[in-house]
PDB file of C-alpha atoms and ligand atoms in Angstrom:
ATOM      1  CA  MET H   1      98.320 339.223 140.753  1.00  0.00           C
ATOM      2  CA  PRO H   2      95.587 338.231 143.178  1.00  0.00           C
ATOM      3  CA  ASP H   3      93.498 335.292 141.929  1.00  0.00           C
ATOM      4  CA  LEU H   4      90.202 336.302 140.424  1.00  0.00           C
ATOM      5  CA  PHE H   5      88.174 333.648 142.187  1.00  0.00           C
ATOM      6  CA  PRO H   6      88.343 331.537 145.353  1.00  0.00           C
ATOM      7  CA  ILE H   7      90.275 328.548 144.099  1.00  0.00           C
ATOM      8  CA  GLU H   8      88.996 326.203 146.812  1.00  0.00           C
ATOM      9  CA  LYS H   9      85.647 326.400 145.035  1.00  0.00           C
ATOM     10  CA  ILE H  10      86.770 324.383 142.001  1.00  0.00           C
ATOM     11  CA  PRO H  11      85.061 320.985 142.325  1.00  0.00           C
ATOM     12  CA  VAL H  12      86.115 317.540 141.131  1.00  0.00           C
ATOM     13  CA  GLN H  13      82.908 315.817 140.124  1.00  0.00           C
ATOM     14  CA  PRO H  14      82.387 312.072 139.535  1.00  0.00           C
ATOM     15  CA  LEU H  15      80.796 311.296 136.160  1.00  0.00           C
ATOM     16  CA  HIS H  16      78.165 308.744 137.129  1.00  0.00           C
ATOM     17  CA  SER H  17      75.679 307.825 134.429  1.00  0.00           C
ATOM     18  CA  ASN H  18      74.853 304.586 132.664  1.00  0.00           C
ATOM     19  CA  TRP H  19      74.209 306.548 129.507  1.00  0.00           C
ATOM     20  CA  TRP H  20      77.796 307.638 129.553  1.00  0.00           C
ATOM     21  CA  TYR H  21      79.621 304.467 130.527  1.00  0.00           C
ATOM     22  CA  GLU H  22      78.835 301.213 132.327  1.00  0.00           C
ATOM     23  CA  GLY H  23      82.285 299.763 132.999  1.00  0.00           C
ATOM     24  CA  ARG H  24      84.522 299.752 136.070  1.00  0.00           C
ATOM     25  CA  THR H  25      86.906 302.608 135.247  1.00  0.00           C
ATOM     26  CA  GLN H  26      86.176 305.614 137.437  1.00  0.00           C
ATOM     27  CA  VAL H  27      85.906 308.963 135.685  1.00  0.00           C
ATOM     28  CA  PHE H  28      85.881 312.433 137.199  1.00  0.00           C
ATOM     29  CA  MET H  29      85.856 315.995 135.928  1.00  0.00           C
ATOM     30  CA  LEU H  30      87.757 319.002 137.231  1.00  0.00           C
ATOM     31  CA  ARG H  31      85.322 321.876 136.760  1.00  0.00           C
ATOM     32  CA  LEU H  32      87.610 324.749 135.783  1.00  0.00           C
ATOM     33  CA  ASP H  33      84.640 326.051 133.790  1.00  0.00           C
ATOM     34  CA  MET H  34      83.022 327.096 137.049  1.00  0.00           C
ATOM     35  CA  THR H  35      85.596 329.775 137.897  1.00  0.00           C
ATOM     36  CA  ASP H  36      84.124 332.655 135.914  1.00  0.00           C
ATOM     37  CA  PRO H  37      81.730 332.728 132.926  1.00  0.00           C
ATOM     38  CA  VAL H  38      84.138 334.672 130.719  1.00  0.00           C
ATOM     39  CA  ILE H  39      87.658 334.337 132.149  1.00  0.00           C
ATOM     40  CA  SER H  40      87.013 330.627 132.369  1.00  0.00           C
ATOM     41  CA  GLY H  41      88.830 327.324 132.373  1.00  0.00           C
ATOM     42  CA  ASN H  42      92.548 327.435 131.706  1.00  0.00           C
ATOM     43  CA  LYS H  43      92.540 331.021 130.431  1.00  0.00           C
ATOM     44  CA  TRP H  44      92.964 332.860 133.729  1.00  0.00           C
ATOM     45  CA  PHE H  45      95.897 330.612 134.604  1.00  0.00           C
ATOM     46  CA  LYS H  46      97.613 331.433 131.301  1.00  0.00           C
ATOM     47  CA  LEU H  47      97.000 335.165 131.707  1.00  0.00           C
ATOM     48  CA  LYS H  48      97.881 335.579 135.357  1.00  0.00           C
ATOM     49  CA  TYR H  49     101.685 335.871 135.125  1.00  0.00           C
ATOM     50  CA  ASN H  50     101.499 337.687 131.792  1.00  0.00           C
ATOM     51  CA  LEU H  51      99.385 340.436 133.350  1.00  0.00           C
ATOM     52  CA  GLN H  52     101.664 340.507 136.349  1.00  0.00           C
ATOM     53  CA  GLU H  53     104.730 340.916 134.145  1.00  0.00           C
ATOM     54  CA  ALA H  54     103.044 343.779 132.267  1.00  0.00           C
ATOM     55  CA  ARG H  55     102.121 345.474 135.515  1.00  0.00           C
ATOM     56  CA  ASP H  56     105.612 344.976 136.986  1.00  0.00           C
ATOM     57  CA  LYS H  57     107.045 346.653 133.890  1.00  0.00           C
ATOM     58  CA  GLY H  58     104.619 349.542 134.275  1.00  0.00           C
ATOM     59  CA  ILE H  59     102.874 348.722 130.986  1.00  0.00           C
ATOM     60  CA  ASP H  60      99.181 349.599 130.902  1.00  0.00           C
ATOM     61  CA  THR H  61      98.080 348.005 127.607  1.00  0.00           C
ATOM     62  CA  ILE H  62      97.805 344.315 126.717  1.00  0.00           C
ATOM     63  CA  LEU H  63      97.835 343.269 123.080  1.00  0.00           C
ATOM     64  CA  THR H  64      96.952 339.778 121.946  1.00  0.00           C
ATOM     65  CA  PHE H  65      95.520 337.701 119.093  1.00  0.00           C
ATOM     66  CA  GLY H  66      92.461 335.576 118.380  1.00  0.00           C
ATOM     67  CA  GLY H  67      89.691 334.526 116.016  1.00  0.00           C
ATOM     68  CA  PRO H  68      86.121 335.862 116.096  1.00  0.00           C
ATOM     69  CA  PHE H  69      85.038 333.304 118.759  1.00  0.00           C
ATOM     70  CA  SER H  70      88.290 333.200 120.713  1.00  0.00           C
ATOM     71  CA  ASN H  71      88.091 332.279 124.398  1.00  0.00           C
ATOM     72  CA  HIS H  72      91.579 333.709 124.902  1.00  0.00           C
ATOM     73  CA  LEU H  73      90.706 337.085 123.392  1.00  0.00           C
ATOM     74  CA  ILE H  74      87.596 337.607 125.497  1.00  0.00           C
ATOM     75  CA  ALA H  75      89.301 336.351 128.661  1.00  0.00           C
ATOM     76  CA  THR H  76      92.141 338.817 128.034  1.00  0.00           C
ATOM     77  CA  ALA H  77      89.701 341.692 127.465  1.00  0.00           C
ATOM     78  CA  ALA H  78      87.777 340.882 130.658  1.00  0.00           C
ATOM     79  CA  ALA H  79      90.834 340.256 132.849  1.00  0.00           C
ATOM     80  CA  ALA H  80      92.612 343.401 131.640  1.00  0.00           C
ATOM     81  CA  HIS H  81      89.455 345.400 132.323  1.00  0.00           C
ATOM     82  CA  LYS H  82      89.236 343.935 135.798  1.00  0.00           C
ATOM     83  CA  TYR H  83      92.807 345.012 136.568  1.00  0.00           C
ATOM     84  CA  GLY H  84      92.456 348.481 135.079  1.00  0.00           C
ATOM     85  CA  LEU H  85      94.597 347.696 132.019  1.00  0.00           C
ATOM     86  CA  LYS H  86      93.767 348.638 128.435  1.00  0.00           C
ATOM     87  CA  SER H  87      93.604 345.961 125.741  1.00  0.00           C
ATOM     88  CA  VAL H  88      94.026 345.583 121.999  1.00  0.00           C
ATOM     89  CA  GLY H  89      92.868 342.532 120.040  1.00  0.00           C
ATOM     90  CA  ILE H  90      94.308 341.555 116.661  1.00  0.00           C
ATOM     91  CA  VAL H  91      91.443 339.593 115.114  1.00  0.00           C
ATOM     92  CA  ARG H  92      91.698 337.004 112.345  1.00  0.00           C
ATOM     93  CA  GLY H  93      89.164 337.536 109.549  1.00  0.00           C
ATOM     94  CA  MET H  94      87.013 340.088 111.357  1.00  0.00           C
ATOM     95  CA  GLU H  95      83.717 340.837 109.590  1.00  0.00           C
ATOM     96  CA  GLU H  96      81.757 344.057 109.825  1.00  0.00           C
ATOM     97  CA  GLN H  97      79.040 342.299 111.794  1.00  0.00           C
ATOM     98  CA  LEU H  98      80.815 341.458 115.055  1.00  0.00           C
ATOM     99  CA  THR H  99      80.305 338.061 116.673  1.00  0.00           C
ATOM    100  CA  PRO H 100      78.850 338.040 120.232  1.00  0.00           C
ATOM    101  CA  THR H 101      82.376 337.265 121.491  1.00  0.00           C
ATOM    102  CA  LEU H 102      83.909 340.291 119.778  1.00  0.00           C
ATOM    103  CA  LYS H 103      81.028 342.558 120.826  1.00  0.00           C
ATOM    104  CA  GLU H 104      81.632 341.577 124.408  1.00  0.00           C
ATOM    105  CA  CYS H 105      85.386 342.182 123.979  1.00  0.00           C
ATOM    106  CA  THR H 106      84.617 345.775 122.986  1.00  0.00           C
ATOM    107  CA  SER H 107      82.315 346.122 126.011  1.00  0.00           C
ATOM    108  CA  TYR H 108      85.445 345.562 128.151  1.00  0.00           C
ATOM    109  CA  GLY H 109      87.119 348.366 126.246  1.00  0.00           C
ATOM    110  CA  MET H 110      89.196 346.160 123.961  1.00  0.00           C
ATOM    111  CA  LYS H 111      90.188 347.914 120.737  1.00  0.00           C
ATOM    112  CA  LEU H 112      89.810 345.477 117.855  1.00  0.00           C
ATOM    113  CA  HIS H 113      92.003 345.435 114.766  1.00  0.00           C
ATOM    114  CA  GLY H 114      90.856 343.074 112.032  1.00  0.00           C
ATOM    115  CA  VAL H 115      93.510 341.522 109.804  1.00  0.00           C
ATOM    116  CA  ASN H 116      93.146 339.038 106.960  1.00  0.00           C
ATOM    117  CA  ARG H 117      94.171 335.417 107.375  1.00  0.00           C
ATOM    118  CA  GLU H 118      97.447 335.894 105.583  1.00  0.00           C
ATOM    119  CA  THR H 119      98.535 338.730 107.851  1.00  0.00           C
ATOM    120  CA  TYR H 120      97.259 336.864 110.889  1.00  0.00           C
ATOM    121  CA  SER H 121      99.374 333.845 110.038  1.00  0.00           C
ATOM    122  CA  ARG H 122     102.468 336.025 110.598  1.00  0.00           C
ATOM    123  CA  LYS H 123     101.546 336.520 114.276  1.00  0.00           C
ATOM    124  CA  GLU H 124     104.681 334.773 115.533  1.00  0.00           C
ATOM    125  CA  GLU H 125     107.175 336.295 113.064  1.00  0.00           C
ATOM    126  CA  PRO H 126     109.643 338.620 114.789  1.00  0.00           C
ATOM    127  CA  ALA H 127     109.381 341.180 111.944  1.00  0.00           C
ATOM    128  CA  PHE H 128     105.609 341.334 112.281  1.00  0.00           C
ATOM    129  CA  LEU H 129     105.806 341.598 116.077  1.00  0.00           C
ATOM    130  CA  LEU H 130     108.274 344.456 115.705  1.00  0.00           C
ATOM    131  CA  GLU H 131     105.857 346.238 113.341  1.00  0.00           C
ATOM    132  CA  LEU H 132     103.053 345.763 115.845  1.00  0.00           C
ATOM    133  CA  GLN H 133     105.192 347.019 118.682  1.00  0.00           C
ATOM    134  CA  GLN H 134     106.033 350.140 116.672  1.00  0.00           C
ATOM    135  CA  HIS H 135     102.345 350.673 115.979  1.00  0.00           C
ATOM    136  CA  PHE H 136     101.402 350.063 119.627  1.00  0.00           C
ATOM    137  CA  PRO H 137     104.517 351.227 121.486  1.00  0.00           C
ATOM    138  CA  ASP H 138     102.837 351.031 124.897  1.00  0.00           C
ATOM    139  CA  ALA H 139     101.606 347.453 124.576  1.00  0.00           C
ATOM    140  CA  PHE H 140     102.675 344.235 126.258  1.00  0.00           C
ATOM    141  CA  ILE H 141     102.258 341.519 123.627  1.00  0.00           C
ATOM    142  CA  ILE H 142     100.886 338.118 124.652  1.00  0.00           C
ATOM    143  CA  PRO H 143     100.996 335.415 121.938  1.00  0.00           C
ATOM    144  CA  GLU H 144      97.786 333.756 120.730  1.00  0.00           C
ATOM    145  CA  GLY H 145      96.385 331.380 123.336  1.00  0.00           C
ATOM    146  CA  GLY H 146      98.723 332.754 126.046  1.00  0.00           C
ATOM    147  CA  ALA H 147     101.349 330.377 124.728  1.00  0.00           C
ATOM    148  CA  ASN H 148     104.536 331.538 126.445  1.00  0.00           C
ATOM    149  CA  ASP H 149     106.613 330.805 129.558  1.00  0.00           C
ATOM    150  CA  ALA H 150     104.377 332.935 131.782  1.00  0.00           C
ATOM    151  CA  GLY H 151     101.347 331.069 130.442  1.00  0.00           C
ATOM    152  CA  ARG H 152     102.947 327.703 131.181  1.00  0.00           C
ATOM    153  CA  LYS H 153     103.908 328.819 134.671  1.00  0.00           C
ATOM    154  CA  GLY H 154     100.296 329.790 135.334  1.00  0.00           C
ATOM    155  CA  VAL H 155      98.702 326.574 134.102  1.00  0.00           C
ATOM    156  CA  ALA H 156     101.179 324.556 136.167  1.00  0.00           C
ATOM    157  CA  GLU H 157      99.121 325.797 139.126  1.00  0.00           C
ATOM    158  CA  ILE H 158      96.186 323.717 137.895  1.00  0.00           C
ATOM    159  CA  ALA H 159      98.172 320.713 139.139  1.00  0.00           C
ATOM    160  CA  ARG H 160      97.333 321.619 142.725  1.00  0.00           C
ATOM    161  CA  PHE H 161      93.726 320.503 142.106  1.00  0.00           C
ATOM    162  CA  ILE H 162      94.849 317.091 140.846  1.00  0.00           C
ATOM    163  CA  GLU H 163      95.131 314.405 143.534  1.00  0.00           C
ATOM    164  CA  PRO H 164      97.752 311.653 143.177  1.00  0.00           C
ATOM    165  CA  GLN H 165      95.019 308.982 143.021  1.00  0.00           C
ATOM    166  CA  PHE H 166      94.317 309.872 139.367  1.00  0.00           C
ATOM    167  CA  THR H 167      96.122 307.611 136.932  1.00  0.00           C
ATOM    168  CA  HIS H 168      95.142 309.441 133.723  1.00  0.00           C
ATOM    169  CA  ILE H 169      94.589 313.152 133.128  1.00  0.00           C
ATOM    170  CA  CYS H 170      92.662 314.134 129.991  1.00  0.00           C
ATOM    171  CA  VAL H 171      92.891 317.651 128.592  1.00  0.00           C
ATOM    172  CA  SER H 172      91.965 319.289 125.309  1.00  0.00           C
ATOM    173  CA  VAL H 173      94.731 320.929 123.352  1.00  0.00           C
ATOM    174  CA  GLY H 174      94.892 324.154 121.346  1.00  0.00           C
ATOM    175  CA  SER H 175      98.395 325.526 121.568  1.00  0.00           C
ATOM    176  CA  GLY H 176      99.514 322.748 123.925  1.00  0.00           C
ATOM    177  CA  THR H 177     100.496 325.243 126.631  1.00  0.00           C
ATOM    178  CA  THR H 178      98.164 323.706 129.196  1.00  0.00           C
ATOM    179  CA  LEU H 179      99.348 320.176 128.506  1.00  0.00           C
ATOM    180  CA  ALA H 180     103.006 321.223 128.721  1.00  0.00           C
ATOM    181  CA  GLY H 181     102.452 323.166 131.963  1.00  0.00           C
ATOM    182  CA  LEU H 182     100.682 320.204 133.520  1.00  0.00           C
ATOM    183  CA  ARG H 183     103.392 317.774 132.424  1.00  0.00           C
ATOM    184  CA  GLU H 184     105.965 320.024 134.115  1.00  0.00           C
ATOM    185  CA  ALA H 185     103.987 320.134 137.331  1.00  0.00           C
ATOM    186  CA  LEU H 186     102.500 316.653 137.732  1.00  0.00           C
ATOM    187  CA  PRO H 187     104.424 313.503 138.752  1.00  0.00           C
ATOM    188  CA  VAL H 188     105.426 311.622 135.593  1.00  0.00           C
ATOM    189  CA  THR H 189     103.632 308.560 136.944  1.00  0.00           C
ATOM    190  CA  GLN H 190     100.338 310.252 136.064  1.00  0.00           C
ATOM    191  CA  GLN H 191      99.644 309.803 132.375  1.00  0.00           C
ATOM    192  CA  ILE H 192      98.418 312.848 130.448  1.00  0.00           C
ATOM    193  CA  ILE H 193      96.325 312.401 127.313  1.00  0.00           C
ATOM    194  CA  GLY H 194      95.799 315.421 125.061  1.00  0.00           C
ATOM    195  CA  PHE H 195      92.842 315.641 122.677  1.00  0.00           C
ATOM    196  CA  ALA H 196      93.461 317.855 119.642  1.00  0.00           C
ATOM    197  CA  PRO H 197      90.229 319.256 118.143  1.00  0.00           C
ATOM    198  CA  MET H 198      91.771 319.991 114.747  1.00  0.00           C
ATOM    199  CA  LYS H 199      92.605 317.836 111.745  1.00  0.00           C
ATOM    200  CA  GLY H 200      96.264 316.887 111.672  1.00  0.00           C
ATOM    201  CA  GLY H 201      96.698 318.046 115.268  1.00  0.00           C
ATOM    202  CA  LYS H 202      99.505 315.521 115.690  1.00  0.00           C
ATOM    203  CA  TYR H 203     101.942 318.263 114.630  1.00  0.00           C
ATOM    204  CA  LEU H 204     101.519 319.707 118.115  1.00  0.00           C
ATOM    205  CA  GLU H 205     103.304 316.689 119.572  1.00  0.00           C
ATOM    206  CA  ALA H 206     106.704 318.065 118.529  1.00  0.00           C
ATOM    207  CA  GLU H 207     105.843 321.572 119.772  1.00  0.00           C
ATOM    208  CA  ILE H 208     104.813 320.269 123.180  1.00  0.00           C
ATOM    209  CA  ALA H 209     107.846 317.994 123.434  1.00  0.00           C
ATOM    210  CA  ALA H 210     110.103 320.972 122.663  1.00  0.00           C
ATOM    211  CA  GLN H 211     108.779 322.752 125.764  1.00  0.00           C
ATOM    212  CA  LEU H 212     109.622 319.865 128.087  1.00  0.00           C
ATOM    213  CA  SER H 213     112.879 318.792 129.671  1.00  0.00           C
ATOM    214  CA  PRO H 214     113.935 315.163 129.010  1.00  0.00           C
ATOM    215  CA  GLU H 215     112.836 314.149 132.539  1.00  0.00           C
ATOM    216  CA  GLN H 216     109.388 315.620 131.988  1.00  0.00           C
ATOM    217  CA  ASN H 217     108.949 314.484 128.397  1.00  0.00           C
ATOM    218  CA  LYS H 218     107.431 311.182 129.488  1.00  0.00           C
ATOM    219  CA  ASN H 219     104.087 309.414 129.883  1.00  0.00           C
ATOM    220  CA  TRP H 220     101.969 311.726 127.800  1.00  0.00           C
ATOM    221  CA  ARG H 221     100.356 311.316 124.409  1.00  0.00           C
ATOM    222  CA  LEU H 222      98.217 313.210 121.973  1.00  0.00           C
ATOM    223  CA  THR H 223      95.320 312.029 119.837  1.00  0.00           C
ATOM    224  CA  ASP H 224      93.777 313.897 116.927  1.00  0.00           C
ATOM    225  CA  GLU H 225      91.307 311.118 116.198  1.00  0.00           C
ATOM    226  CA  PHE H 226      88.259 313.066 117.420  1.00  0.00           C
ATOM    227  CA  HIS H 227      88.435 316.266 115.356  1.00  0.00           C
ATOM    228  CA  PHE H 228      84.973 316.020 113.699  1.00  0.00           C
ATOM    229  CA  GLY H 229      86.214 317.515 110.440  1.00  0.00           C
ATOM    230  CA  GLY H 230      88.501 320.203 111.813  1.00  0.00           C
ATOM    231  CA  PHE H 231      88.862 323.080 114.251  1.00  0.00           C
ATOM    232  CA  GLY H 232      85.483 324.658 115.024  1.00  0.00           C
ATOM    233  CA  ARG H 233      83.646 322.067 112.919  1.00  0.00           C
ATOM    234  CA  ILE H 234      80.696 320.222 114.399  1.00  0.00           C
ATOM    235  CA  ASN H 235      78.099 317.715 113.206  1.00  0.00           C
ATOM    236  CA  THR H 236      74.898 316.222 114.611  1.00  0.00           C
ATOM    237  CA  THR H 237      76.759 313.347 116.298  1.00  0.00           C
ATOM    238  CA  LEU H 238      78.696 315.913 118.320  1.00  0.00           C
ATOM    239  CA  THR H 239      75.773 318.236 119.085  1.00  0.00           C
ATOM    240  CA  GLU H 240      73.653 315.253 120.170  1.00  0.00           C
ATOM    241  CA  PHE H 241      76.501 314.040 122.360  1.00  0.00           C
ATOM    242  CA  MET H 242      76.830 317.514 123.905  1.00  0.00           C
ATOM    243  CA  SER H 243      73.142 317.855 124.687  1.00  0.00           C
ATOM    244  CA  ASN H 244      72.895 314.312 126.098  1.00  0.00           C
ATOM    245  CA  PHE H 245      75.994 314.887 128.196  1.00  0.00           C
ATOM    246  CA  GLU H 246      74.494 318.031 129.666  1.00  0.00           C
ATOM    247  CA  ALA H 247      71.083 316.405 130.202  1.00  0.00           C
ATOM    248  CA  GLN H 248      72.509 313.258 131.864  1.00  0.00           C
ATOM    249  CA  LEU H 249      75.374 314.753 133.855  1.00  0.00           C
ATOM    250  CA  SER H 250      74.300 318.391 134.257  1.00  0.00           C
ATOM    251  CA  ILE H 251      77.617 319.575 132.816  1.00  0.00           C
ATOM    252  CA  PRO H 252      77.631 321.908 129.808  1.00  0.00           C
ATOM    253  CA  LEU H 253      80.449 321.366 127.293  1.00  0.00           C
ATOM    254  CA  ASP H 254      81.807 323.808 124.740  1.00  0.00           C
ATOM    255  CA  ARG H 255      81.563 322.968 121.074  1.00  0.00           C
ATOM    256  CA  VAL H 256      85.185 323.550 120.102  1.00  0.00           C
ATOM    257  CA  TYR H 257      87.232 321.740 122.729  1.00  0.00           C
ATOM    258  CA  THR H 258      85.669 319.879 125.637  1.00  0.00           C
ATOM    259  CA  SER H 259      82.811 318.232 123.700  1.00  0.00           C
ATOM    260  CA  LYS H 260      85.298 316.591 121.330  1.00  0.00           C
ATOM    261  CA  MET H 261      87.517 315.571 124.236  1.00  0.00           C
ATOM    262  CA  MET H 262      84.664 313.979 126.187  1.00  0.00           C
ATOM    263  CA  TYR H 263      83.414 312.198 123.069  1.00  0.00           C
ATOM    264  CA  GLY H 264      86.939 310.859 122.684  1.00  0.00           C
ATOM    265  CA  VAL H 265      87.168 309.861 126.355  1.00  0.00           C
ATOM    266  CA  GLN H 266      83.932 307.903 125.986  1.00  0.00           C
ATOM    267  CA  GLN H 267      85.347 306.082 122.944  1.00  0.00           C
ATOM    268  CA  LEU H 268      88.545 305.213 124.829  1.00  0.00           C
ATOM    269  CA  LEU H 269      86.472 303.976 127.781  1.00  0.00           C
ATOM    270  CA  HIS H 270      84.407 301.750 125.509  1.00  0.00           C
ATOM    271  CA  ARG H 271      87.598 300.365 123.983  1.00  0.00           C
ATOM    272  CA  GLY H 272      88.975 299.625 127.440  1.00  0.00           C
ATOM    273  CA  ASP H 273      91.963 301.870 126.818  1.00  0.00           C
ATOM    274  CA  PHE H 274      92.418 303.022 130.413  1.00  0.00           C
ATOM    275  CA  GLY H 275      92.064 299.689 132.200  1.00  0.00           C
ATOM    276  CA  ASP H 276      89.573 298.660 134.910  1.00  0.00           C
ATOM    277  CA  ASP H 277      91.577 300.029 137.808  1.00  0.00           C
ATOM    278  CA  ALA H 278      92.191 303.432 136.265  1.00  0.00           C
ATOM    279  CA  GLN H 279      90.949 306.659 137.799  1.00  0.00           C
ATOM    280  CA  VAL H 280      90.559 309.159 135.008  1.00  0.00           C
ATOM    281  CA  LEU H 281      90.382 312.916 135.563  1.00  0.00           C
ATOM    282  CA  CYS H 282      89.050 315.004 132.679  1.00  0.00           C
ATOM    283  CA  ILE H 283      89.800 318.708 132.858  1.00  0.00           C
ATOM    284  CA  HIS H 284      86.929 320.967 131.846  1.00  0.00           C
ATOM    285  CA  THR H 285      88.861 323.864 130.338  1.00  0.00           C
ATOM    286  CA  GLY H 286      85.773 326.097 130.018  1.00  0.00           C
ATOM    287  CA  GLY H 287      85.080 327.995 126.806  1.00  0.00           C
ATOM    288  CA  LEU H 288      81.294 327.976 127.163  1.00  0.00           C
ATOM    289  CA  GLN H 289      80.980 331.574 125.956  1.00  0.00           C
ATOM    290  CA  GLY H 290      81.858 330.338 122.465  1.00  0.00           C
ATOM    291  CA  ASN H 291      78.599 328.352 122.267  1.00  0.00           C
ATOM    292  CA  ARG H 292      76.587 331.534 121.767  1.00  0.00           C
ATOM    293  CA  GLY H 293      74.738 331.325 118.508  1.00  0.00           C
ATOM    294  CA  LEU H 294      75.093 327.539 118.363  1.00  0.00           C
ATOM    295  CA  VAL H 295      71.790 325.926 117.312  1.00  0.00           C
ATOM    296  CA  MET H 296      71.551 322.356 118.576  1.00  0.00           C
TER     297      MET H 296
HETATM  298  C1  PLP M 301      92.124 327.681 124.971  1.00  0.00           C
HETATM  299  C2  PLP M 301      91.396 326.420 125.263  1.00  0.00           C
HETATM  300  C3  PLP M 301      92.041 325.169 125.232  1.00  0.00           C
HETATM  301  C4  PLP M 301      93.457 325.001 124.742  1.00  0.00           C
HETATM  302  O1  PLP M 301      94.431 325.338 125.670  1.00  0.00           O
HETATM  303  P1  PLP M 301      95.983 325.332 125.221  1.00  0.00           P
HETATM  304  O2  PLP M 301      96.707 325.690 126.450  1.00  0.00           O
HETATM  305  O3  PLP M 301      96.118 326.403 124.173  1.00  0.00           O
HETATM  306  O4  PLP M 301      96.317 324.015 124.684  1.00  0.00           O
HETATM  307  C5  PLP M 301      91.321 324.058 125.608  1.00  0.00           C
HETATM  308  N1  PLP M 301      90.028 324.161 125.975  1.00  0.00           N
HETATM  309  C6  PLP M 301      89.364 325.336 125.988  1.00  0.00           C
HETATM  310  C7  PLP M 301      87.938 325.353 126.369  1.00  0.00           C
HETATM  311  C8  PLP M 301      90.028 326.501 125.633  1.00  0.00           C
HETATM  312  O5  PLP M 301      89.353 327.656 125.625  1.00  0.00           O
END
């Protein structure tokens, strides 16, 4: 699969601003959000080898899962369209009035199938997947969030943008695929800190650990301290932080993942968690399309 964008154009930007932080620790951001407005952040990396596998098998339809604002769903629709593949989206709790995300999915030719939350929760059960496969016999099924071996192999390529000088790598976590892929690819001397944007996100720790070999399962941790009430939840503290961050540093953040991560990074900086000599790299995993309709 040829890359969708010139990868040498992904910048690492220093985060200089007294509003943000006045201490000695140096903080940078890897701007994966700048790759493409829709197939942005970590999503292309997770899709790349999945699409390739489908194409190698001669399969022309991609089927995957997501909620009404899902970055993964829209990235899949757009990437499939770009490579001349058809796509089907199984959508959790789809309402008659489509969200901007889902409308755009259909503009890329994605066929949407709404299911209720109970049905959606079966998305990893073999029996349900078999049913789906019988219903869509020509489809290559990618799990929600691109969480499979091909997805992990793709995100491991993000490591090539990460110089050895960085002591800490911060990344937001949904399925944990990106964190696991990075842990596989980066030297274990670089510490990875995952920020879970959902309540009780600590459960992901075991799922991530299960994907790693004993040699790789080192020097990473996960915090779910900065969830702001749960997945997709926001409050004025967070929206004010997001708009100040963009005003002071000229970097837009998404409301679901990267805003909560950067709020958390700022808290850890203020607590002196990283140490004065640390060089911290925060990964901007994109997702800006999901901000549509957000009133700040
Ligand atoms: C999907 C997504 C994540 C989560 O990635 P995982 O590999 O599922 O952990 C993080 N940030 C953004 C902006 C995303 O869209």
